[in-house]
């Protein structure tokens, strides 16, 4: 068994190094042409009007909320009970009130049935993540007539019913954090889908019309790496889908006997597999620690547990979120994972179930 198979890794080669070096040589390292080019290219890819760069995806979400006018406790924002904690934090930073809803077990994003009863006059926005790279069922949420912020942190390059994610919501947010499809260390992009929204976004980010500015700058050093990554996006997605296919074939039997649920396949929304998350029929801790001891870094999809349970006064009991937290396991999935590494991951999972006499 090889020493350690990482859970995630950025897909870098000489192209990122050259891009970075070129910026260093120009000495133009602040936010500038490259950050703007990154925004333009992300907007083209996502069929959006345009947008602004930000220092992180979290700050991008914050800027999106402020663009929608969220700034007092009365402003409620619907978020899933299971997602990155940034979703909660950005609502709090904006001064609004997060309203936790359950996830669905089809694609692990928000459950529409959990959202509907929570809608009020003062619901200002819904943050809808495309979890683990799978497009959420956006149509259902658009019908609610509440502004949608598409959280595309996991899903750059994914398509829903023929149109790219990021083209549906009032605003969309992307992340360049080191584990994401396009990894540049840190960074983000916020895009808008109508001229009024785009104007407000620019006003807040750059301090136009006498407004103060949110200085959430993105250095051209980072943008250069992100642009080099963007050139490789088709390859990145192809490789992630290839890995997912192998997992799907090799783990089919465990799926068929009901000990492991594999990610669903949908006809009009193909995942880019930011994560390949399986759900065990019991607590996943045993599988995770068995694999980790053998040097295969399978992880809990979200180690901090259900989001609401982590915050005083917010505890909810959302069944699906809890199930994914306790029983979920995220398998190593990144372009540099070789076919022989994938075999090792699969073998370790089979060894675990053999040790349990399940197979
Ligand atoms: C769904 C989701 N949204 C937003 C973020 C925040 O992005 P960033 O890490 O760039 O602040 C993350 C985590 O990285 C995330 O997983």
Short mmCIF file of N, CA and C in Angstrom, two decimals, residues 35-216:
data_model
loop_
_atom_site.label_atom_id
_atom_site.label_comp_id
_atom_site.label_asym_id
_atom_site.label_seq_id
_atom_site.Cartn_x
_atom_site.Cartn_y
_atom_site.Cartn_z
N UNK A 35 -6.75 40.25 -12.98
CA UNK A 35 -7.96 40.01 -12.17
C UNK A 35 -9.20 40.32 -13.00
N UNK A 36 -9.12 41.41 -13.76
CA UNK A 36 -10.28 41.78 -14.60
C UNK A 36 -10.51 40.77 -15.72
N UNK A 37 -9.40 40.26 -16.26
CA UNK A 37 -9.52 39.24 -17.32
C UNK A 37 -10.16 37.97 -16.73
N UNK A 38 -9.76 37.63 -15.53
CA UNK A 38 -10.34 36.44 -14.88
C UNK A 38 -11.85 36.59 -14.73
N UNK A 39 -12.27 37.79 -14.32
CA UNK A 39 -13.71 38.04 -14.17
C UNK A 39 -14.41 37.90 -15.52
N UNK A 40 -13.81 38.51 -16.56
CA UNK A 40 -14.43 38.45 -17.90
C UNK A 40 -14.56 37.00 -18.38
N UNK A 41 -13.48 36.24 -18.16
CA UNK A 41 -13.52 34.83 -18.64
C UNK A 41 -14.52 34.00 -17.84
N UNK A 42 -14.60 34.26 -16.55
CA UNK A 42 -15.58 33.52 -15.73
C UNK A 42 -16.99 33.89 -16.17
N UNK A 43 -17.19 35.17 -16.47
CA UNK A 43 -18.52 35.63 -16.91
C UNK A 43 -18.89 35.00 -18.26
N UNK A 44 -17.90 34.92 -19.17
CA UNK A 44 -18.17 34.27 -20.47
C UNK A 44 -18.58 32.82 -20.28
N UNK A 45 -17.82 32.15 -19.45
CA UNK A 45 -18.07 30.73 -19.19
C UNK A 45 -19.44 30.50 -18.56
N UNK A 46 -19.87 31.47 -17.75
CA UNK A 46 -21.11 31.32 -16.99
C UNK A 46 -22.26 32.10 -17.61
N UNK A 47 -22.05 32.61 -18.81
CA UNK A 47 -23.08 33.39 -19.52
C UNK A 47 -23.67 34.48 -18.62
N UNK A 48 -22.79 35.19 -17.93
CA UNK A 48 -23.23 36.28 -17.06
C UNK A 48 -22.81 37.61 -17.66
N UNK A 49 -23.42 38.69 -17.17
CA UNK A 49 -23.12 40.01 -17.71
C UNK A 49 -21.70 40.47 -17.38
N UNK A 50 -21.28 40.20 -16.18
CA UNK A 50 -19.98 40.64 -15.72
C UNK A 50 -19.95 40.62 -14.21
N UNK A 51 -18.86 41.08 -13.62
CA UNK A 51 -18.80 41.04 -12.17
C UNK A 51 -17.53 41.65 -11.63
N UNK A 52 -17.15 41.20 -10.46
CA UNK A 52 -15.98 41.76 -9.78
C UNK A 52 -15.15 40.64 -9.15
N UNK A 53 -13.83 40.89 -9.00
CA UNK A 53 -13.01 39.92 -8.28
C UNK A 53 -13.12 40.16 -6.78
N UNK A 54 -12.89 39.13 -5.99
CA UNK A 54 -12.87 39.29 -4.52
C UNK A 54 -11.71 38.47 -3.95
N UNK A 55 -11.37 38.75 -2.69
CA UNK A 55 -10.23 38.08 -2.06
C UNK A 55 -10.51 36.63 -1.73
N UNK A 56 -11.77 36.30 -1.45
CA UNK A 56 -12.17 34.90 -1.18
C UNK A 56 -13.60 34.73 -1.68
N UNK A 57 -14.03 33.47 -1.74
CA UNK A 57 -15.42 33.19 -2.07
C UNK A 57 -16.34 33.69 -0.96
N UNK A 58 -15.90 33.55 0.27
CA UNK A 58 -16.71 33.99 1.42
C UNK A 58 -17.01 35.49 1.31
N UNK A 59 -15.98 36.26 1.00
CA UNK A 59 -16.20 37.71 0.85
C UNK A 59 -17.04 38.01 -0.39
N UNK A 60 -16.94 37.13 -1.38
CA UNK A 60 -17.81 37.26 -2.55
C UNK A 60 -19.27 37.07 -2.15
N UNK A 61 -19.53 36.07 -1.30
CA UNK A 61 -20.90 35.86 -0.82
C UNK A 61 -21.37 37.07 -0.02
N UNK A 62 -20.47 37.61 0.80
CA UNK A 62 -20.83 38.79 1.59
C UNK A 62 -21.20 39.96 0.68
N UNK A 63 -20.38 40.18 -0.33
CA UNK A 63 -20.65 41.27 -1.27
C UNK A 63 -21.98 41.05 -2.00
N UNK A 64 -22.25 39.79 -2.35
CA UNK A 64 -23.51 39.48 -3.02
C UNK A 64 -24.69 39.81 -2.10
N UNK A 65 -24.57 39.46 -0.83
CA UNK A 65 -25.65 39.76 0.12
C UNK A 65 -25.84 41.25 0.29
N UNK A 66 -24.74 41.96 0.37
CA UNK A 66 -24.84 43.43 0.51
C UNK A 66 -25.47 44.03 -0.75
N UNK A 67 -25.14 43.48 -1.90
CA UNK A 67 -25.72 43.95 -3.17
C UNK A 67 -27.24 43.78 -3.15
N UNK A 68 -27.69 42.72 -2.48
CA UNK A 68 -29.14 42.49 -2.38
C UNK A 68 -29.74 43.26 -1.20
N UNK A 69 -28.93 44.05 -0.53
CA UNK A 69 -29.44 44.93 0.53
C UNK A 69 -29.51 44.29 1.91
N UNK A 70 -28.89 43.14 2.09
CA UNK A 70 -28.93 42.50 3.42
C UNK A 70 -28.02 43.29 4.38
N UNK A 71 -28.61 43.87 5.42
CA UNK A 71 -27.75 44.55 6.40
C UNK A 71 -28.35 44.69 7.80
N UNK A 72 -29.55 44.16 8.03
CA UNK A 72 -30.06 44.21 9.41
C UNK A 72 -30.58 42.83 9.80
N UNK A 73 -30.81 42.67 11.11
CA UNK A 73 -31.29 41.38 11.63
C UNK A 73 -32.60 40.95 11.01
N UNK A 74 -33.40 41.93 10.57
CA UNK A 74 -34.68 41.59 9.94
C UNK A 74 -34.51 40.93 8.58
N UNK A 75 -33.34 41.08 8.01
CA UNK A 75 -33.11 40.51 6.68
C UNK A 75 -32.73 39.05 6.81
N UNK A 76 -33.66 38.17 6.43
CA UNK A 76 -33.40 36.73 6.57
C UNK A 76 -32.82 36.16 5.28
N UNK A 77 -31.87 35.26 5.47
CA UNK A 77 -31.25 34.61 4.31
C UNK A 77 -31.29 33.10 4.53
N UNK A 78 -31.85 32.40 3.57
CA UNK A 78 -31.96 30.94 3.68
C UNK A 78 -30.67 30.29 3.23
N UNK A 79 -30.17 29.41 4.09
CA UNK A 79 -28.94 28.67 3.75
C UNK A 79 -29.14 27.19 4.14
N UNK A 80 -28.38 26.28 3.53
CA UNK A 80 -28.50 24.88 3.91
C UNK A 80 -27.83 24.60 5.26
N UNK A 81 -28.35 23.61 5.93
CA UNK A 81 -27.82 23.23 7.23
C UNK A 81 -26.49 22.50 7.10
N UNK A 82 -26.20 22.06 5.90
CA UNK A 82 -24.93 21.38 5.69
C UNK A 82 -24.24 21.99 4.47
N UNK A 83 -23.20 22.73 4.75
CA UNK A 83 -22.40 23.37 3.70
C UNK A 83 -21.18 23.93 4.39
N UNK A 84 -20.31 24.59 3.64
CA UNK A 84 -19.17 25.27 4.24
C UNK A 84 -19.69 26.33 5.22
N UNK A 85 -19.01 26.53 6.34
CA UNK A 85 -19.50 27.49 7.34
C UNK A 85 -19.50 28.94 6.82
N UNK A 86 -18.80 29.15 5.72
CA UNK A 86 -18.80 30.49 5.12
C UNK A 86 -20.21 31.00 4.85
N UNK A 87 -21.12 30.09 4.55
CA UNK A 87 -22.48 30.52 4.20
C UNK A 87 -23.15 31.18 5.40
N UNK A 88 -22.92 30.61 6.57
CA UNK A 88 -23.44 31.20 7.81
C UNK A 88 -22.70 32.50 8.10
N UNK A 89 -21.37 32.42 8.04
CA UNK A 89 -20.55 33.58 8.44
C UNK A 89 -20.84 34.81 7.58
N UNK A 90 -21.01 34.60 6.28
CA UNK A 90 -21.20 35.77 5.41
C UNK A 90 -22.53 36.47 5.72
N UNK A 91 -23.54 35.69 6.11
CA UNK A 91 -24.82 36.33 6.47
C UNK A 91 -24.64 37.13 7.76
N UNK A 92 -23.92 36.56 8.73
CA UNK A 92 -23.68 37.26 10.00
C UNK A 92 -22.83 38.52 9.77
N UNK A 93 -21.80 38.39 8.93
CA UNK A 93 -20.93 39.56 8.67
C UNK A 93 -21.76 40.69 8.04
N UNK A 94 -22.71 40.29 7.20
CA UNK A 94 -23.57 41.31 6.55
C UNK A 94 -24.57 41.92 7.53
N UNK A 95 -24.76 41.28 8.69
CA UNK A 95 -25.71 41.79 9.68
C UNK A 95 -27.08 41.12 9.60
N UNK A 96 -27.26 40.18 8.67
CA UNK A 96 -28.55 39.51 8.49
C UNK A 96 -28.73 38.31 9.41
N UNK A 97 -29.86 37.63 9.23
CA UNK A 97 -30.18 36.45 10.05
C UNK A 97 -30.19 35.21 9.16
N UNK A 98 -29.31 34.25 9.45
CA UNK A 98 -29.33 33.01 8.67
C UNK A 98 -30.50 32.13 9.08
N UNK A 99 -31.18 31.56 8.11
CA UNK A 99 -32.28 30.62 8.39
C UNK A 99 -31.86 29.28 7.79
N UNK A 100 -31.67 28.31 8.69
CA UNK A 100 -31.17 27.01 8.22
C UNK A 100 -32.30 26.13 7.69
N UNK A 101 -32.07 25.52 6.55
CA UNK A 101 -33.02 24.54 6.01
C UNK A 101 -32.29 23.24 5.73
N UNK A 102 -33.07 22.18 5.64
CA UNK A 102 -32.44 20.87 5.42
C UNK A 102 -31.95 20.76 3.97
N UNK A 103 -31.08 19.78 3.78
CA UNK A 103 -30.63 19.46 2.42
C UNK A 103 -31.52 18.34 1.87
N UNK A 104 -31.42 18.09 0.57
CA UNK A 104 -32.10 16.91 0.02
C UNK A 104 -31.05 15.83 -0.21
N UNK A 105 -31.51 14.59 -0.28
CA UNK A 105 -30.54 13.49 -0.41
C UNK A 105 -30.31 13.07 -1.87
N UNK A 106 -30.88 13.87 -2.80
CA UNK A 106 -30.62 13.58 -4.22
C UNK A 106 -29.31 14.21 -4.68
N UNK A 107 -29.17 15.51 -4.38
CA UNK A 107 -27.97 16.20 -4.84
C UNK A 107 -27.25 16.93 -3.71
N UNK A 108 -27.76 16.79 -2.49
CA UNK A 108 -27.15 17.35 -1.26
C UNK A 108 -27.18 18.87 -1.16
N UNK A 109 -27.93 19.53 -2.05
CA UNK A 109 -28.14 20.97 -1.88
C UNK A 109 -29.43 21.17 -1.09
N UNK A 110 -29.96 22.40 -1.08
CA UNK A 110 -31.16 22.69 -0.29
C UNK A 110 -32.35 21.83 -0.70
N UNK A 111 -33.16 21.47 0.29
CA UNK A 111 -34.42 20.78 0.01
C UNK A 111 -35.49 21.84 -0.18
N UNK A 112 -36.15 21.80 -1.32
CA UNK A 112 -37.21 22.79 -1.60
C UNK A 112 -38.34 22.67 -0.56
N UNK A 113 -38.61 21.46 -0.12
CA UNK A 113 -39.70 21.25 0.87
C UNK A 113 -39.33 21.84 2.22
N UNK A 114 -38.07 21.90 2.50
CA UNK A 114 -37.63 22.50 3.75
C UNK A 114 -37.61 24.04 3.64
N UNK A 115 -37.37 24.53 2.44
CA UNK A 115 -37.28 25.98 2.23
C UNK A 115 -38.66 26.64 2.25
N UNK A 116 -39.64 26.03 1.57
CA UNK A 116 -40.96 26.68 1.38
C UNK A 116 -41.56 27.21 2.69
N UNK A 117 -41.64 26.39 3.75
CA UNK A 117 -42.27 26.90 4.98
C UNK A 117 -41.48 28.01 5.67
N UNK A 118 -40.25 28.22 5.25
CA UNK A 118 -39.42 29.24 5.91
C UNK A 118 -39.48 30.59 5.19
N UNK A 119 -40.19 30.65 4.08
CA UNK A 119 -40.23 31.91 3.33
C UNK A 119 -41.10 32.93 4.05
N UNK A 120 -40.61 34.17 4.16
CA UNK A 120 -41.38 35.25 4.81
C UNK A 120 -41.24 36.52 3.96
N UNK A 121 -41.96 37.55 4.40
CA UNK A 121 -41.87 38.85 3.70
C UNK A 121 -40.43 39.36 3.68
N UNK A 122 -39.73 39.09 4.79
CA UNK A 122 -38.37 39.63 4.92
C UNK A 122 -37.29 38.62 4.54
N UNK A 123 -37.65 37.60 3.74
CA UNK A 123 -36.61 36.71 3.18
C UNK A 123 -35.95 37.48 2.04
N UNK A 124 -34.70 37.83 2.23
CA UNK A 124 -34.02 38.68 1.23
C UNK A 124 -33.30 37.87 0.17
N UNK A 125 -32.88 36.64 0.52
CA UNK A 125 -32.11 35.85 -0.46
C UNK A 125 -32.07 34.39 -0.04
N UNK A 126 -31.81 33.55 -1.04
CA UNK A 126 -31.52 32.14 -0.78
C UNK A 126 -30.12 31.89 -1.33
N UNK A 127 -29.24 31.32 -0.51
CA UNK A 127 -27.93 30.92 -1.05
C UNK A 127 -28.04 29.45 -1.43
N UNK A 128 -27.93 29.20 -2.73
CA UNK A 128 -28.14 27.85 -3.26
C UNK A 128 -26.80 27.29 -3.77
N UNK A 129 -26.18 26.39 -3.00
CA UNK A 129 -24.91 25.84 -3.50
C UNK A 129 -25.13 24.66 -4.45
N UNK A 130 -24.25 24.53 -5.42
CA UNK A 130 -24.24 23.35 -6.29
C UNK A 130 -23.26 22.39 -5.63
N UNK A 131 -23.80 21.53 -4.76
CA UNK A 131 -22.93 20.81 -3.83
C UNK A 131 -22.09 19.73 -4.51
N UNK A 132 -20.85 19.75 -4.16
CA UNK A 132 -19.88 18.74 -4.61
C UNK A 132 -19.75 18.68 -6.13
N UNK A 133 -20.19 19.74 -6.80
CA UNK A 133 -20.04 19.81 -8.25
C UNK A 133 -21.29 19.44 -9.03
N UNK A 134 -22.36 19.07 -8.32
CA UNK A 134 -23.61 18.70 -9.01
C UNK A 134 -24.56 19.89 -9.03
N UNK A 135 -25.06 20.29 -10.21
CA UNK A 135 -25.99 21.42 -10.24
C UNK A 135 -27.23 21.14 -9.39
N UNK A 136 -27.63 22.14 -8.61
CA UNK A 136 -28.88 22.02 -7.83
C UNK A 136 -30.06 22.16 -8.80
N UNK A 137 -31.26 21.79 -8.34
CA UNK A 137 -32.45 21.93 -9.20
C UNK A 137 -32.90 23.38 -9.17
N UNK A 138 -32.23 24.20 -9.97
CA UNK A 138 -32.38 25.64 -9.87
C UNK A 138 -33.81 26.09 -10.19
N UNK A 139 -34.43 25.44 -11.19
CA UNK A 139 -35.78 25.85 -11.62
C UNK A 139 -36.75 25.97 -10.45
N UNK A 140 -36.72 24.97 -9.59
CA UNK A 140 -37.64 24.93 -8.45
C UNK A 140 -37.46 26.17 -7.56
N UNK A 141 -36.23 26.59 -7.42
CA UNK A 141 -35.94 27.71 -6.52
C UNK A 141 -36.27 29.05 -7.18
N UNK A 142 -36.08 29.12 -8.50
CA UNK A 142 -36.40 30.37 -9.20
C UNK A 142 -37.90 30.67 -9.10
N UNK A 143 -38.70 29.62 -9.05
CA UNK A 143 -40.16 29.80 -8.95
C UNK A 143 -40.58 30.48 -7.64
N UNK A 144 -39.73 30.45 -6.65
CA UNK A 144 -40.08 31.03 -5.33
C UNK A 144 -40.07 32.55 -5.35
N UNK A 145 -39.49 33.11 -6.40
CA UNK A 145 -39.44 34.57 -6.56
C UNK A 145 -38.76 35.28 -5.41
N UNK A 146 -37.70 34.68 -4.94
CA UNK A 146 -36.81 35.30 -3.95
C UNK A 146 -35.45 35.35 -4.65
N UNK A 147 -34.69 36.45 -4.49
CA UNK A 147 -33.38 36.48 -5.16
C UNK A 147 -32.52 35.27 -4.77
N UNK A 148 -31.93 34.67 -5.80
CA UNK A 148 -31.07 33.49 -5.57
C UNK A 148 -29.62 33.90 -5.77
N UNK A 149 -28.79 33.55 -4.80
CA UNK A 149 -27.35 33.65 -5.00
C UNK A 149 -26.88 32.23 -5.28
N UNK A 150 -26.44 32.01 -6.51
CA UNK A 150 -25.91 30.68 -6.84
C UNK A 150 -24.51 30.57 -6.27
N UNK A 151 -24.31 29.62 -5.39
CA UNK A 151 -22.98 29.40 -4.84
C UNK A 151 -22.30 28.34 -5.71
N UNK A 152 -21.43 28.84 -6.60
CA UNK A 152 -20.78 27.96 -7.58
C UNK A 152 -19.37 27.57 -7.13
N UNK A 153 -19.10 27.68 -5.83
CA UNK A 153 -17.74 27.39 -5.32
C UNK A 153 -17.27 26.00 -5.73
N UNK A 154 -18.20 25.04 -5.86
CA UNK A 154 -17.81 23.66 -6.18
C UNK A 154 -18.02 23.34 -7.66
N UNK A 155 -18.55 24.26 -8.43
CA UNK A 155 -19.20 23.80 -9.66
C UNK A 155 -18.87 24.59 -10.91
N UNK A 156 -17.73 25.26 -10.96
CA UNK A 156 -17.38 26.01 -12.16
C UNK A 156 -17.38 25.07 -13.38
N UNK A 157 -18.07 25.47 -14.44
CA UNK A 157 -18.05 24.67 -15.66
C UNK A 157 -19.16 23.64 -15.75
N UNK A 158 -20.04 23.61 -14.77
CA UNK A 158 -21.14 22.64 -14.79
C UNK A 158 -22.34 23.23 -15.52
N UNK A 159 -23.13 22.35 -16.09
CA UNK A 159 -24.28 22.80 -16.89
C UNK A 159 -25.57 22.24 -16.30
N UNK A 160 -26.60 23.09 -16.25
CA UNK A 160 -27.93 22.66 -15.82
C UNK A 160 -28.89 22.91 -16.97
N UNK A 161 -29.52 21.85 -17.45
CA UNK A 161 -30.45 21.96 -18.59
C UNK A 161 -29.89 22.81 -19.72
N UNK A 162 -28.67 22.55 -20.08
CA UNK A 162 -28.06 23.21 -21.24
C UNK A 162 -27.44 24.57 -20.99
N UNK A 163 -27.62 25.14 -19.81
CA UNK A 163 -27.02 26.46 -19.53
C UNK A 163 -26.07 26.34 -18.35
N UNK A 164 -24.98 27.11 -18.39
CA UNK A 164 -23.99 26.96 -17.32
C UNK A 164 -24.50 27.45 -15.96
N UNK A 165 -24.04 26.81 -14.90
CA UNK A 165 -24.37 27.33 -13.57
C UNK A 165 -23.77 28.73 -13.45
N UNK A 166 -24.42 29.56 -12.69
CA UNK A 166 -23.99 30.95 -12.58
C UNK A 166 -24.82 31.85 -13.48
N UNK A 167 -25.57 31.24 -14.43
CA UNK A 167 -26.36 32.07 -15.35
C UNK A 167 -27.81 32.19 -14.91
N UNK A 168 -28.18 31.56 -13.79
CA UNK A 168 -29.58 31.51 -13.39
C UNK A 168 -29.95 32.50 -12.28
N UNK A 169 -29.11 32.56 -11.25
CA UNK A 169 -29.43 33.38 -10.08
C UNK A 169 -29.28 34.86 -10.36
N UNK A 170 -29.72 35.69 -9.40
CA UNK A 170 -29.50 37.13 -9.54
C UNK A 170 -28.00 37.39 -9.54
N UNK A 171 -27.31 36.65 -8.68
CA UNK A 171 -25.86 36.78 -8.55
C UNK A 171 -25.27 35.38 -8.41
N UNK A 172 -24.00 35.24 -8.77
CA UNK A 172 -23.35 33.95 -8.53
C UNK A 172 -21.94 34.19 -8.00
N UNK A 173 -21.48 33.22 -7.21
CA UNK A 173 -20.20 33.40 -6.52
C UNK A 173 -19.31 32.17 -6.77
N UNK A 174 -18.03 32.45 -7.06
CA UNK A 174 -17.06 31.39 -7.34
C UNK A 174 -15.89 31.51 -6.37
N UNK A 175 -15.22 30.39 -6.12
CA UNK A 175 -14.09 30.39 -5.20
C UNK A 175 -12.84 29.84 -5.89
N UNK A 176 -11.69 30.40 -5.53
CA UNK A 176 -10.41 29.95 -6.09
C UNK A 176 -9.55 29.29 -5.01
N UNK A 177 -10.17 28.97 -3.89
CA UNK A 177 -9.46 28.35 -2.76
C UNK A 177 -8.76 27.06 -3.23
N UNK A 178 -7.72 26.67 -2.51
CA UNK A 178 -6.80 25.63 -2.98
C UNK A 178 -7.38 24.27 -3.31
N UNK A 179 -8.56 23.94 -2.80
CA UNK A 179 -9.12 22.62 -3.11
C UNK A 179 -10.11 22.67 -4.27
N UNK A 180 -10.42 23.88 -4.75
CA UNK A 180 -11.51 24.02 -5.72
C UNK A 180 -11.07 23.62 -7.14
N UNK A 181 -12.03 23.52 -8.05
CA UNK A 181 -11.71 23.06 -9.41
C UNK A 181 -10.61 23.93 -10.02
N UNK A 182 -10.76 25.24 -9.85
CA UNK A 182 -9.74 26.20 -10.27
C UNK A 182 -9.09 26.68 -8.98
N UNK A 183 -7.89 26.19 -8.70
CA UNK A 183 -7.27 26.47 -7.41
C UNK A 183 -6.16 27.50 -7.57
N UNK A 184 -6.24 28.57 -6.79
CA UNK A 184 -5.20 29.58 -6.88
C UNK A 184 -4.73 29.99 -5.48
N UNK A 185 -5.08 29.24 -4.48
CA UNK A 185 -4.71 29.57 -3.10
C UNK A 185 -5.91 30.17 -2.42
N UNK A 186 -6.24 31.40 -2.75
CA UNK A 186 -7.46 32.06 -2.27
C UNK A 186 -8.01 32.90 -3.42
N UNK A 187 -9.19 33.40 -3.24
CA UNK A 187 -9.74 34.29 -4.26
C UNK A 187 -11.16 33.93 -4.61
N UNK A 188 -11.84 34.88 -5.26
CA UNK A 188 -13.22 34.64 -5.64
C UNK A 188 -13.64 35.56 -6.77
N UNK A 189 -14.81 35.27 -7.31
CA UNK A 189 -15.42 36.11 -8.35
C UNK A 189 -16.91 36.17 -8.05
N UNK A 190 -17.49 37.37 -8.17
CA UNK A 190 -18.96 37.50 -8.06
C UNK A 190 -19.47 38.00 -9.40
N UNK A 191 -20.50 37.35 -9.90
CA UNK A 191 -21.07 37.74 -11.20
C UNK A 191 -22.52 38.15 -11.03
N UNK A 192 -22.98 39.01 -11.94
CA UNK A 192 -24.37 39.47 -11.90
C UNK A 192 -25.04 39.16 -13.23
N UNK A 193 -26.35 38.97 -13.17
CA UNK A 193 -27.08 38.61 -14.39
C UNK A 193 -28.04 39.68 -14.89
N UNK A 194 -28.02 40.87 -14.26
CA UNK A 194 -28.76 41.98 -14.87
C UNK A 194 -28.03 43.29 -14.59
N UNK A 195 -28.25 44.30 -15.45
CA UNK A 195 -27.45 45.53 -15.39
C UNK A 195 -27.57 46.26 -14.05
N UNK A 196 -28.76 46.24 -13.45
CA UNK A 196 -28.93 46.97 -12.17
C UNK A 196 -28.09 46.30 -11.09
N UNK A 197 -28.15 44.98 -11.08
CA UNK A 197 -27.39 44.22 -10.09
C UNK A 197 -25.89 44.44 -10.30
N UNK A 198 -25.49 44.45 -11.56
CA UNK A 198 -24.06 44.63 -11.87
C UNK A 198 -23.61 46.01 -11.43
N UNK A 199 -24.46 47.01 -11.62
CA UNK A 199 -24.11 48.37 -11.21
C UNK A 199 -23.94 48.41 -9.68
N UNK A 200 -24.88 47.79 -8.95
CA UNK A 200 -24.80 47.80 -7.48
C UNK A 200 -23.53 47.08 -7.01
N UNK A 201 -23.24 45.98 -7.67
CA UNK A 201 -22.05 45.20 -7.30
C UNK A 201 -20.79 46.06 -7.47
N UNK A 202 -20.69 46.72 -8.62
CA UNK A 202 -19.53 47.59 -8.88
C UNK A 202 -19.48 48.75 -7.89
N UNK A 203 -20.66 49.29 -7.56
CA UNK A 203 -20.73 50.43 -6.64
C UNK A 203 -20.13 50.05 -5.29
N UNK A 204 -20.51 48.87 -4.80
CA UNK A 204 -20.02 48.45 -3.48
C UNK A 204 -18.55 48.05 -3.52
N UNK A 205 -18.18 47.34 -4.55
CA UNK A 205 -16.80 46.83 -4.58
C UNK A 205 -15.79 47.96 -4.79
N UNK A 206 -16.16 48.94 -5.66
CA UNK A 206 -15.19 49.98 -6.01
C UNK A 206 -15.51 51.34 -5.41
N UNK A 207 -16.62 51.46 -4.67
CA UNK A 207 -16.95 52.74 -4.05
C UNK A 207 -17.38 53.79 -5.07
N UNK A 208 -18.33 53.45 -5.93
CA UNK A 208 -18.81 54.43 -6.92
C UNK A 208 -19.92 55.29 -6.32
N UNK A 209 -20.30 56.33 -6.99
CA UNK A 209 -21.45 57.19 -6.63
C UNK A 209 -21.39 57.63 -5.16
N UNK A 210 -20.20 57.89 -4.67
CA UNK A 210 -20.07 58.39 -3.29
C UNK A 210 -20.21 57.31 -2.22
N UNK A 211 -20.38 56.06 -2.62
CA UNK A 211 -20.47 54.97 -1.64
C UNK A 211 -19.07 54.57 -1.19
N UNK A 212 -18.96 54.08 0.04
CA UNK A 212 -17.64 53.55 0.42
C UNK A 212 -17.39 52.24 -0.32
N UNK A 213 -16.11 51.80 -0.35
CA UNK A 213 -15.76 50.60 -1.12
C UNK A 213 -15.45 49.42 -0.21
N UNK A 214 -15.82 48.24 -0.66
CA UNK A 214 -15.33 47.01 -0.01
C UNK A 214 -14.03 46.63 -0.72
N UNK A 215 -12.94 46.74 0.03
CA UNK A 215 -11.63 46.52 -0.61
C UNK A 215 -11.27 45.04 -0.62
N UNK A 216 -12.11 44.26 -1.22
CA UNK A 216 -11.88 42.80 -1.25
C UNK A 216 -11.03 42.44 -2.47
#
